[in-house]
Coordinates of C-alpha atoms in Angstrom, one line a residue:
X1 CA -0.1 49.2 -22.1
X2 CA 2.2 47.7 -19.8
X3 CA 0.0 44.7 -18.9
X4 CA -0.3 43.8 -22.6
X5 CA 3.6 44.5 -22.7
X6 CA 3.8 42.0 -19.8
X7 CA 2.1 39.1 -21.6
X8 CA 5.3 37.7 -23.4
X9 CA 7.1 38.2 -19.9
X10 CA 4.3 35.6 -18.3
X11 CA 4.5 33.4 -21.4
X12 CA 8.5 33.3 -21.4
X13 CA 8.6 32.5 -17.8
X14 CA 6.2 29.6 -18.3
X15 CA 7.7 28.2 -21.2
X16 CA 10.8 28.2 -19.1
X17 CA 9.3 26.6 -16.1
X18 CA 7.9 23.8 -18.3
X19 CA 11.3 23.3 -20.7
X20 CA 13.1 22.9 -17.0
X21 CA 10.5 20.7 -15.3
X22 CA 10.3 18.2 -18.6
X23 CA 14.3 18.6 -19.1
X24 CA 14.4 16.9 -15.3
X25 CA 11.6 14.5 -15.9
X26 CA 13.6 13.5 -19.0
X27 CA 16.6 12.8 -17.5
X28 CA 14.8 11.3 -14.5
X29 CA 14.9 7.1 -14.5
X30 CA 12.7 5.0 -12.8
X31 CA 15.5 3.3 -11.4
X32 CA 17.3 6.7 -9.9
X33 CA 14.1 6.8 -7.3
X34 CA 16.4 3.5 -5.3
X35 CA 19.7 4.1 -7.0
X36 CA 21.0 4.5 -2.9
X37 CA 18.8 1.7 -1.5
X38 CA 20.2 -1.7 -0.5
X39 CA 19.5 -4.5 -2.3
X40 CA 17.1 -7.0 -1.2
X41 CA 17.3 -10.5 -0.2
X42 CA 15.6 -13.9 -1.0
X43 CA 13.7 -14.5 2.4
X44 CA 12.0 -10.9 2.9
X45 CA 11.2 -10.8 -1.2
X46 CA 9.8 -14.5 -1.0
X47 CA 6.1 -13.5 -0.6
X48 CA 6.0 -11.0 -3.0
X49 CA 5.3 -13.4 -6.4
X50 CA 3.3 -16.0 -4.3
X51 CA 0.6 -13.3 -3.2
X52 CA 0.6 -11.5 -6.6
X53 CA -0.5 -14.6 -7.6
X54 CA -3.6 -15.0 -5.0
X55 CA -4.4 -11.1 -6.5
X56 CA -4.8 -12.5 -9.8
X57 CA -6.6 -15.2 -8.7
X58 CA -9.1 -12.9 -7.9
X59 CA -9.9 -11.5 -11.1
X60 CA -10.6 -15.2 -12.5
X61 CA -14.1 -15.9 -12.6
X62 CA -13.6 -20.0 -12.8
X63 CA -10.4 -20.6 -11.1
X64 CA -10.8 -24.6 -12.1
X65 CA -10.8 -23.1 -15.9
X66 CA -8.2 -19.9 -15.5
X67 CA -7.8 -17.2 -18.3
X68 CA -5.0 -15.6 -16.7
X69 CA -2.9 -18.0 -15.0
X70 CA 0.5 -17.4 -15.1
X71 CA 3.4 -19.8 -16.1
X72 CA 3.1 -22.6 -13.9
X73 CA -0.9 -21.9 -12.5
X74 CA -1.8 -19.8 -9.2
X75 CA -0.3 -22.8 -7.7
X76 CA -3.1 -23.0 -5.2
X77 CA -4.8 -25.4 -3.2
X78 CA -8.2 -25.4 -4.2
X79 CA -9.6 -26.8 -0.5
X80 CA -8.2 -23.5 1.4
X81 CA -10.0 -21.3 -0.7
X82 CA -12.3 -20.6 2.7
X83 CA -13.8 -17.4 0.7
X84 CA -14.6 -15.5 -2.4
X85 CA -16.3 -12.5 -2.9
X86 CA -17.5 -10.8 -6.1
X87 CA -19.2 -7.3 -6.2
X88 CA -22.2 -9.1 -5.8
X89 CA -21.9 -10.3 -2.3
X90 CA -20.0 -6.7 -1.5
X91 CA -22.3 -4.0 -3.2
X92 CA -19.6 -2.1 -4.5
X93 CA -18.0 -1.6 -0.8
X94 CA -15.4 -3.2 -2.1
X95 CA -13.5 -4.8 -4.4
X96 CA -13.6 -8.5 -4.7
X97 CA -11.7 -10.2 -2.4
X98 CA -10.5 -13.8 -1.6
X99 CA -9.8 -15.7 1.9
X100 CA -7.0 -18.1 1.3
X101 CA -5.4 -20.2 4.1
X102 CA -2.1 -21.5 3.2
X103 CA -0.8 -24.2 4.9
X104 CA 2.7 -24.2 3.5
X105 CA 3.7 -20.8 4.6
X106 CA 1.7 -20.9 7.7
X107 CA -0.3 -17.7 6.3
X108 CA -4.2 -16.5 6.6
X109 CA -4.2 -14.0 3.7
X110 CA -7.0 -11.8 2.6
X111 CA -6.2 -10.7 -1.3
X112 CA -8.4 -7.5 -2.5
X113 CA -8.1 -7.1 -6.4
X114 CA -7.4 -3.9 -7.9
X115 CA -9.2 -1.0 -10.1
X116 CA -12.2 -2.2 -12.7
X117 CA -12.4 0.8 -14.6
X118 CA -15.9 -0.9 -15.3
X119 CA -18.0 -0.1 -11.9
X120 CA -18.8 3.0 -11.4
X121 CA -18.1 1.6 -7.4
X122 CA -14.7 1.7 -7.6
X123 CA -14.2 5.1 -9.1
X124 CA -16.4 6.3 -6.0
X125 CA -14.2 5.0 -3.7
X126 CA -11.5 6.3 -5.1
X127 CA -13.2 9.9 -5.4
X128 CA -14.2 9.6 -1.6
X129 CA -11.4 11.7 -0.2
X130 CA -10.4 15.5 0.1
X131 CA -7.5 16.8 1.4
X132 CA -7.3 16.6 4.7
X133 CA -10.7 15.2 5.1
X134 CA -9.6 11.8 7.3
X135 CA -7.3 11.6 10.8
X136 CA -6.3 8.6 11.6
X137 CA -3.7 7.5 14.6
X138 CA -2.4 11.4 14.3
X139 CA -2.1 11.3 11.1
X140 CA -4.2 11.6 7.2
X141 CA -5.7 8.6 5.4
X142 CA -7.6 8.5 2.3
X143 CA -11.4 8.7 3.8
X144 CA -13.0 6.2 0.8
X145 CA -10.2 3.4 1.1
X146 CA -10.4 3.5 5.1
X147 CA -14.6 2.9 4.6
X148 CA -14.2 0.4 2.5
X149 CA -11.5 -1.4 4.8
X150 CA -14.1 -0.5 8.2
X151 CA -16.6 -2.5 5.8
X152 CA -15.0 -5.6 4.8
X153 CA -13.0 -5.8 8.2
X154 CA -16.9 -5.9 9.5
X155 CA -17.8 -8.1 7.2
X156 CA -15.3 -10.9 7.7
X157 CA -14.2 -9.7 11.1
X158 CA -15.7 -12.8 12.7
X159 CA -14.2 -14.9 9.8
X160 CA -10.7 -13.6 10.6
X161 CA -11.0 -13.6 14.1
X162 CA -12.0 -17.6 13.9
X163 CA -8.5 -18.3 11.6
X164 CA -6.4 -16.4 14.1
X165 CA -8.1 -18.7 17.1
X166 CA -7.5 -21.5 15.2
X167 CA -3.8 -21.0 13.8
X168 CA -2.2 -18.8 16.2
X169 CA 1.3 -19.2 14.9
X170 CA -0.1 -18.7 11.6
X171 CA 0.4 -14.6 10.2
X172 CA -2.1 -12.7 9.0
X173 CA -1.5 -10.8 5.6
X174 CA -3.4 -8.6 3.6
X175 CA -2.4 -7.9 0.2
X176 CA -4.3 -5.7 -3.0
X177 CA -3.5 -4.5 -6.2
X178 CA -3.4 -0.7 -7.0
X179 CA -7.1 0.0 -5.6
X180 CA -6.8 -3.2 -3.1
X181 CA -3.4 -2.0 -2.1
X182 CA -4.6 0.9 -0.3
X183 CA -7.6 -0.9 1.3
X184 CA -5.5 -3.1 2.1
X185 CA -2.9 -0.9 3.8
X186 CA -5.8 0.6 5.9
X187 CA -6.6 -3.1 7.0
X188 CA -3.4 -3.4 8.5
X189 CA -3.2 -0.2 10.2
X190 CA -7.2 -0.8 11.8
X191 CA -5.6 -4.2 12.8
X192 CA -2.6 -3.6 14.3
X193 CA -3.8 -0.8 16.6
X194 CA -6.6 -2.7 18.0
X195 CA -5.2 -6.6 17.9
X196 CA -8.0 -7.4 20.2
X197 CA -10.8 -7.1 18.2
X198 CA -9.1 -10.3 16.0
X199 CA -7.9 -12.5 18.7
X200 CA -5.4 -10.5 20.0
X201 CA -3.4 -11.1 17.5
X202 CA 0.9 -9.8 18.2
X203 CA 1.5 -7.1 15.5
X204 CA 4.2 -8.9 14.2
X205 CA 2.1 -11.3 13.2
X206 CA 0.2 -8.8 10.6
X207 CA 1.6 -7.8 7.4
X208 CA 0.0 -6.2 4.6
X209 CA 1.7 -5.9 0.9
X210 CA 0.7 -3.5 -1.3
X211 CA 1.4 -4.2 -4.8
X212 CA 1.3 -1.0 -7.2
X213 CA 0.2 0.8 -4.5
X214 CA -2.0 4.0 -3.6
X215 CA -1.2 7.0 -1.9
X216 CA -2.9 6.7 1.3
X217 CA -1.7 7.7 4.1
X218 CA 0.4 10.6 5.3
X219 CA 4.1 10.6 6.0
X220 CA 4.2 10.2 9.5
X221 CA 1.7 7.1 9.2
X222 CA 3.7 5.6 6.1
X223 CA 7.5 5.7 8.3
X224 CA 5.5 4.3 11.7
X225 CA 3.6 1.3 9.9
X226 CA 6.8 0.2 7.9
X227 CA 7.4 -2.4 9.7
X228 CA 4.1 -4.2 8.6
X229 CA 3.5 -2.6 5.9
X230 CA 5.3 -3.4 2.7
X231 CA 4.6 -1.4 -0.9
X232 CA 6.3 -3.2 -4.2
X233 CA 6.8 -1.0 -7.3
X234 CA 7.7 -1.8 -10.8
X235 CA 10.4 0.3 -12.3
X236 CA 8.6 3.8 -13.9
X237 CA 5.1 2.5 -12.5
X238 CA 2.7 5.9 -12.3
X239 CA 0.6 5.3 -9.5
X240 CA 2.9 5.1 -6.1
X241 CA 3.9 8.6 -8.0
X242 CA 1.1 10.4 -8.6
X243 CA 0.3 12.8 -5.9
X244 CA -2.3 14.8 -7.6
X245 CA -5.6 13.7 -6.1
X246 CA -6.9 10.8 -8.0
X247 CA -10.0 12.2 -9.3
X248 CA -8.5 15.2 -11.1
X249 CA -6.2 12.3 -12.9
X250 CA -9.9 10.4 -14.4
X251 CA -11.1 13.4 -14.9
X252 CA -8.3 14.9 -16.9
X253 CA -7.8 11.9 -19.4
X254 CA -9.1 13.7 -21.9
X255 CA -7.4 16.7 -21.2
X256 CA -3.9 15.4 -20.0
X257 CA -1.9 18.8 -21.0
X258 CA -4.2 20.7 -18.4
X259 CA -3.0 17.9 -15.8
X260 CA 1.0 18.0 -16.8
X261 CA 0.8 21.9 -16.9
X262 CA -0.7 22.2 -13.3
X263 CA 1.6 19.3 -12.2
X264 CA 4.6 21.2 -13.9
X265 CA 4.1 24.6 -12.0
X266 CA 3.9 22.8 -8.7
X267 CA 7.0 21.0 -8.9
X268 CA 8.6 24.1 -9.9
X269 CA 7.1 26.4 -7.3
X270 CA 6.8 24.4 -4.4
X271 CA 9.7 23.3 -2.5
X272 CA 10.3 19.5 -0.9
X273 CA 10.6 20.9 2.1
X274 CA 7.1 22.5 2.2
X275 CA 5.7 19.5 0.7
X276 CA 7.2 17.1 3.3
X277 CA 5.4 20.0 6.2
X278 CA 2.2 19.0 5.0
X279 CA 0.7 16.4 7.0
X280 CA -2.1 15.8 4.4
X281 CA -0.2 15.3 1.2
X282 CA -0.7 11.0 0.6
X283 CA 2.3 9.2 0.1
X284 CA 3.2 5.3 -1.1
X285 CA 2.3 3.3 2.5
X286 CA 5.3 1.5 4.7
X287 CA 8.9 -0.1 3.4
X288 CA 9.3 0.3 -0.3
X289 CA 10.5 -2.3 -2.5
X290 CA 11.6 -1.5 -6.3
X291 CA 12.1 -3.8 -8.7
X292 CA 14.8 -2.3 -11.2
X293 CA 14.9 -3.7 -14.6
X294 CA 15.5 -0.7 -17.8
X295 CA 18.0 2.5 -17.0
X296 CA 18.0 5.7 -18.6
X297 CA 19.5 5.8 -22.5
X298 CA 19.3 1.9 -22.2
X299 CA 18.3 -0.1 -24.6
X300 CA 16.1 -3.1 -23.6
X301 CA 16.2 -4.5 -19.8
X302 CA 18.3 -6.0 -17.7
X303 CA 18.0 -9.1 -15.1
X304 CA 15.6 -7.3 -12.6
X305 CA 17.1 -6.2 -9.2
X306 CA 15.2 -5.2 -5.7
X307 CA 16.2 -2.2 -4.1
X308 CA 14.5 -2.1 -0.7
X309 CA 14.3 1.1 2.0
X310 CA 12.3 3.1 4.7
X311 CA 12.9 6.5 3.2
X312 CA 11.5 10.1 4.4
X313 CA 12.1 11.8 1.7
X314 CA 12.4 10.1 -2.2
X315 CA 9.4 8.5 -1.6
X316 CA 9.0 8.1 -5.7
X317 CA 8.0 11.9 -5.8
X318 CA 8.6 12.1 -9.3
X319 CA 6.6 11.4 -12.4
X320 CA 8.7 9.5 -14.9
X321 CA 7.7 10.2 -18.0
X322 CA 7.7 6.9 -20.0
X323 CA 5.9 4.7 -22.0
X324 CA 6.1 1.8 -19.9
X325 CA 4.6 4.1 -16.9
X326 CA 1.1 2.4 -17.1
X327 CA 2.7 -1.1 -18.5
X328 CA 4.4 -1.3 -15.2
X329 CA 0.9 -1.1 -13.4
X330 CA -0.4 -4.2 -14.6
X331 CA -0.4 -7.2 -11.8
X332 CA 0.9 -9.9 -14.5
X333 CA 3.7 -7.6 -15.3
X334 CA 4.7 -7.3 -11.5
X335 CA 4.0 -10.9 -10.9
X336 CA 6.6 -12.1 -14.2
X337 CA 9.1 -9.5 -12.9
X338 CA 9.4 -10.4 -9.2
X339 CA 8.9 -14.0 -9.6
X340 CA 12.1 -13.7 -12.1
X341 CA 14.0 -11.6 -9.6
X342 CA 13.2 -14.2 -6.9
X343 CA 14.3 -16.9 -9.2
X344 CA 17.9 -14.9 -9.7
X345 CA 18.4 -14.0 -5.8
X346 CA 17.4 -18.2 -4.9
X347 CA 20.7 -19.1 -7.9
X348 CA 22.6 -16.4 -6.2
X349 CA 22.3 -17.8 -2.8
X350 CA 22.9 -21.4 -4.3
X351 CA 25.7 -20.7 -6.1
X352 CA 27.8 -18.9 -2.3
X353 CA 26.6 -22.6 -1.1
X354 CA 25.2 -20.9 1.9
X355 CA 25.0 -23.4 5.3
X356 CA 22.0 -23.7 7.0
X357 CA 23.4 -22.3 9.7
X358 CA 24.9 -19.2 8.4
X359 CA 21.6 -18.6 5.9
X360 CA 20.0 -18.3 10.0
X361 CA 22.7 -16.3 11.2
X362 CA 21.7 -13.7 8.0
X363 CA 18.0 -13.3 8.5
X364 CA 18.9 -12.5 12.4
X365 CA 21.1 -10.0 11.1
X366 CA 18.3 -8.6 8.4
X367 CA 16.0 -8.2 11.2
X368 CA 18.3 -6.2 13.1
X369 CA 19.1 -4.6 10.1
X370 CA 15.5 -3.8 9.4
X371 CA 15.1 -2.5 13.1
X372 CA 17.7 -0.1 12.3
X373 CA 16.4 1.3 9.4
X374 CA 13.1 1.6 10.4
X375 CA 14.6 3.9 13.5
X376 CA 16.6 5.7 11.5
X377 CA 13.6 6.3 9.7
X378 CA 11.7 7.3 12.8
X379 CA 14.6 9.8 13.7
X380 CA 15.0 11.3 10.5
X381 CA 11.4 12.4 10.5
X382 CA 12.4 13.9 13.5
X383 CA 15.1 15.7 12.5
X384 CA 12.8 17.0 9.6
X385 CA 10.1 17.9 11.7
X386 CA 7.6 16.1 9.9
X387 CA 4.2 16.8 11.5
X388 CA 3.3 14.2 14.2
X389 CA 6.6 12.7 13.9
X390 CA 8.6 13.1 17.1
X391 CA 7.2 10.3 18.8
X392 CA 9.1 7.9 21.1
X393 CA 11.1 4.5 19.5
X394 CA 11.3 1.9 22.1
X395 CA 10.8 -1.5 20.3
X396 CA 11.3 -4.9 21.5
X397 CA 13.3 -7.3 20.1
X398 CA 10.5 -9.1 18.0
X399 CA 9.5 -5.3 16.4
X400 CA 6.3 -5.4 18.7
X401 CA 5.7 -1.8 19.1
X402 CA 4.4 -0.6 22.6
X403 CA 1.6 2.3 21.2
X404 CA 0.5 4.7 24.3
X405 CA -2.5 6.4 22.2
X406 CA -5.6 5.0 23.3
X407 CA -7.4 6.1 20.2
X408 CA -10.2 3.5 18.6
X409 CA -9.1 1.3 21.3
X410 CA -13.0 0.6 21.0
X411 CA -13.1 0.4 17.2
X412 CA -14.8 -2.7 16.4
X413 CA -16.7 -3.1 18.9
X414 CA -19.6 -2.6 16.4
X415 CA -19.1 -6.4 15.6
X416 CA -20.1 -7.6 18.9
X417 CA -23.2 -4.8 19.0
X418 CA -23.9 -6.3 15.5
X419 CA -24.8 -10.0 16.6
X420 CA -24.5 -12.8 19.1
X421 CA -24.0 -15.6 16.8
X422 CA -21.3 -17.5 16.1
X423 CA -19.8 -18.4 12.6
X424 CA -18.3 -21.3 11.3
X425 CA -15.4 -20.3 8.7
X426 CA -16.6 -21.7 5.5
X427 CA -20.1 -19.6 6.5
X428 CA -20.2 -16.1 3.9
X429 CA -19.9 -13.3 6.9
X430 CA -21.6 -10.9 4.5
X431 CA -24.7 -12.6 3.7
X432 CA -26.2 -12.2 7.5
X433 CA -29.5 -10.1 7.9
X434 CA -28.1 -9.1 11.3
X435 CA -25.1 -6.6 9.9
X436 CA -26.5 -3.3 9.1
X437 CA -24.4 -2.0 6.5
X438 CA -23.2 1.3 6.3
X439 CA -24.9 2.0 9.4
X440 CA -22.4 -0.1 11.1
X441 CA -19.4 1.2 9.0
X442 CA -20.0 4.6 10.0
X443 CA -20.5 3.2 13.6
X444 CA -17.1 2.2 13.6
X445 CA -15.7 5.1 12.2
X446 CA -17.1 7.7 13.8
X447 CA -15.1 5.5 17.3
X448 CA -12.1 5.8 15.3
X449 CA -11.4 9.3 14.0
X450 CA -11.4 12.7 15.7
X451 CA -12.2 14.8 13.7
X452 CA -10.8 17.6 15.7
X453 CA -7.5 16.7 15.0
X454 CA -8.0 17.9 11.7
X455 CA -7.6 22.0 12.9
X456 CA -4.3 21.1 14.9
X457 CA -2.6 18.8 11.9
X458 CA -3.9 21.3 8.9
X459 CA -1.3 23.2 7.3
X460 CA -2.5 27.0 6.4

């Protein structure tokens, strides 16, 4: 008798749970998630718009005859195009990716395109990963984007490594889309903590942007690698949000009140504070920059604003329930709104009639101002006792970061183990019978994890 009398009880206290967690989500904006971030400038926004750009390059099959070329072309020289890659040449390994050397900005970038909900590849990838499964540099990665990122850094290692030789003043970026935004990020982090394996390349040389980005990588990892690592949001974009893991979201599409409902009593049960303890939940990788266009009870948009941070906590923990959540996914959507936000900071700048001189003086002072946030940023996790985050902040001037962990100090040593040849740049590093595949991928994987961190970083 009394359970049946406490049925209604259960059902009232879960209809409650839900009214509150959608009455929140309701009056939750997109743009709230930066409403206390500064405001971005011109110089460190510049690249954003050029390297969407080389991402949707990517997904063009003739690039001489585009289908998707946005107003005014890729704007691309077709010469420095040293490589590209379809899933052909990668095996489903990876996304396909493009080499591109730009002379103008003095930049070797490697450009990963995003999701094709088409191979069955991708989706594995994506599905490749428990919680807790993959330690990387003390902290969590997602295992199948760190694979794929051991594979293609394999494959065009020797490619890389060549550019770098050749153009040493030259950075090195790697930039993706959704999917290729988290491979990626773990091609930045592989890089910078062993520069030797591509020329010894400085690690503020490296950057990596991640457009729409993934959660993959834990908090601790996301706050140390913010000063490479750079993640752009849309507005109300779903993905940098969306900490469930991302196989339960494809597999609940067709059952999207099981998802909300399960999503709904964990917000409501679970407290920030244990969620920020875990060292395996995934977050949105490095420095965050939001591009702000539409506000709450707002009709229309507005002239888009970039709201840029480090934070430790806020990092876009909240679903925003709006139509525009998977609009503001696409990379011709992100491309329009940052190149138009770029446009409006350049006829900002022009109209203060800034001097040389002074427009010098103020990206000193942004550095500085970027050193300072990103310590801040350290010491906050710190004070929050995020796990693996006390370590010790002692940067140089140039943001070169002094890293006592010898961990997969050999990783990548498989390329040299894998051949004795050398390789001209315009040569296809995947097509040599010498690499051995996966067997070299896990090689170099199994040098750079330990896996017993995994019972000293697990939370019970």
């Amino acid at each position: 008798m009394s359970l049946v009398c406490g049925i209604p009880l259960l059902e009232c206290v879960y209809c409650i749970a839900c009214a509150r967690w959608a009455w929140k989500r309701c009056l939750h904006g997109g743009a709230r998630d930066s409403e206390r971030w500064s405001v971005a400038t011109a110089e460190e926004f510049e690249p954003v718009p050029r390297l969407s750009r080389l991402i949707m390059a990517v997904y063009e099959e003739d690039l001489s005859n585009p289908k998707w070329a946005p107003p005014g072309g890729y704007r691309m020289n077709p010469d420095c195009l040293l490589r590209r890659a379809t899933y052909s040449h990668t095996g489903g390994r990876a996304p396909p990716y493009i080499i591109y050397l730009d002379h103008e900005h003095r930049d070797i970038v490697l450009a990963i395109r995003g999701l094709n909900m088409a191979m069955e590849s991708d989706y594995a990838l994506l599905w490749d990963n428990k919680l807790g499964q993959q330690v990387f540099d003390g902290g969590f990665v997602h295992n199948g984007l760190l694979k794929s990122a051991a594979w293609l850094l394999i494959a065009e290692g020797d490619t890389l490594s060549g550019l770098v030789e050749v153009y040493p003043d030259y950075t090195l970026t790697f930039t993706g889309h959704s999917l290729g935004s988290g491979i990626a990020a773990m091609l930045a982090l592989i890089v910078a903590k062993n520069p030797e394996q591509l020329g010894d390349i400085p690690r503020n040389k490296i950057r990596c942007y991640a457009i729409a980005p993934a959660r993959c990588m834990s908090l601790n990892l996301a706050v140390r690698y913010a000063d490479i690592v750079y993640s752009v949001v849309l507005q109300d974009d779903f993905l940098p949000r969306t900490a469930t893991p991302l196989e339960d979201i494809f597999k609940s599409l067709f059952c999207l009140p099981c998802l909300l409902c399960v999503r709904c009593m964990k917000d409501t049960c679970i407290p920030e504070e244990r969620m920020l303890a875990d060292p395996r939940r995934l977050y949105a990788p490095g420095r965050l920059y939001h591009i702000v266009e539409r506000e709450i009870c707002r009709c229309g948009t507005f002239p888009p604003i970039v709201k840029t941070a480090v934070p430790v906590e806020g990092r876009f923990e909240h679903i925003i329930l709006s139509c525009n959540a998977t609009r503001d996914h696409g990379i011709i959507w992100i491309e329009r709104e940052s190149q138009k936000a770029l446009d409006l900071m350049i006829e900002r700048d022009k109209a203060m009639e800034i001097p040389s001189e002074q427009r010098m003086q103020r990206q000193q002072t942004l550095a500085k101002e970027h050193a300072q946030e990103y310590k801040a940023a350290l010491q906050r996790a710190v004070t929050l006792r995020v796990p693996d985050g006390n370590w010790t902040y002692d940067p140089p001037s140039d943001m070169v970061f002094d890293e006592s962990n010898n961990e997969g100090d050999a990783l990548l040593n498989e390329q040299g183990e894998r051949t004795s040849e050398t390789i001209d740049v315009g040569e296809p590093s995947f097509n040599r019978k010498t690499m051995k595949g996966k067997s070299s991928c896990d090689g170099l994987l199994k040098k750079l994890i330990d896996n017993k961190e995994i019972a000293g970083n697990s939370v019970r």
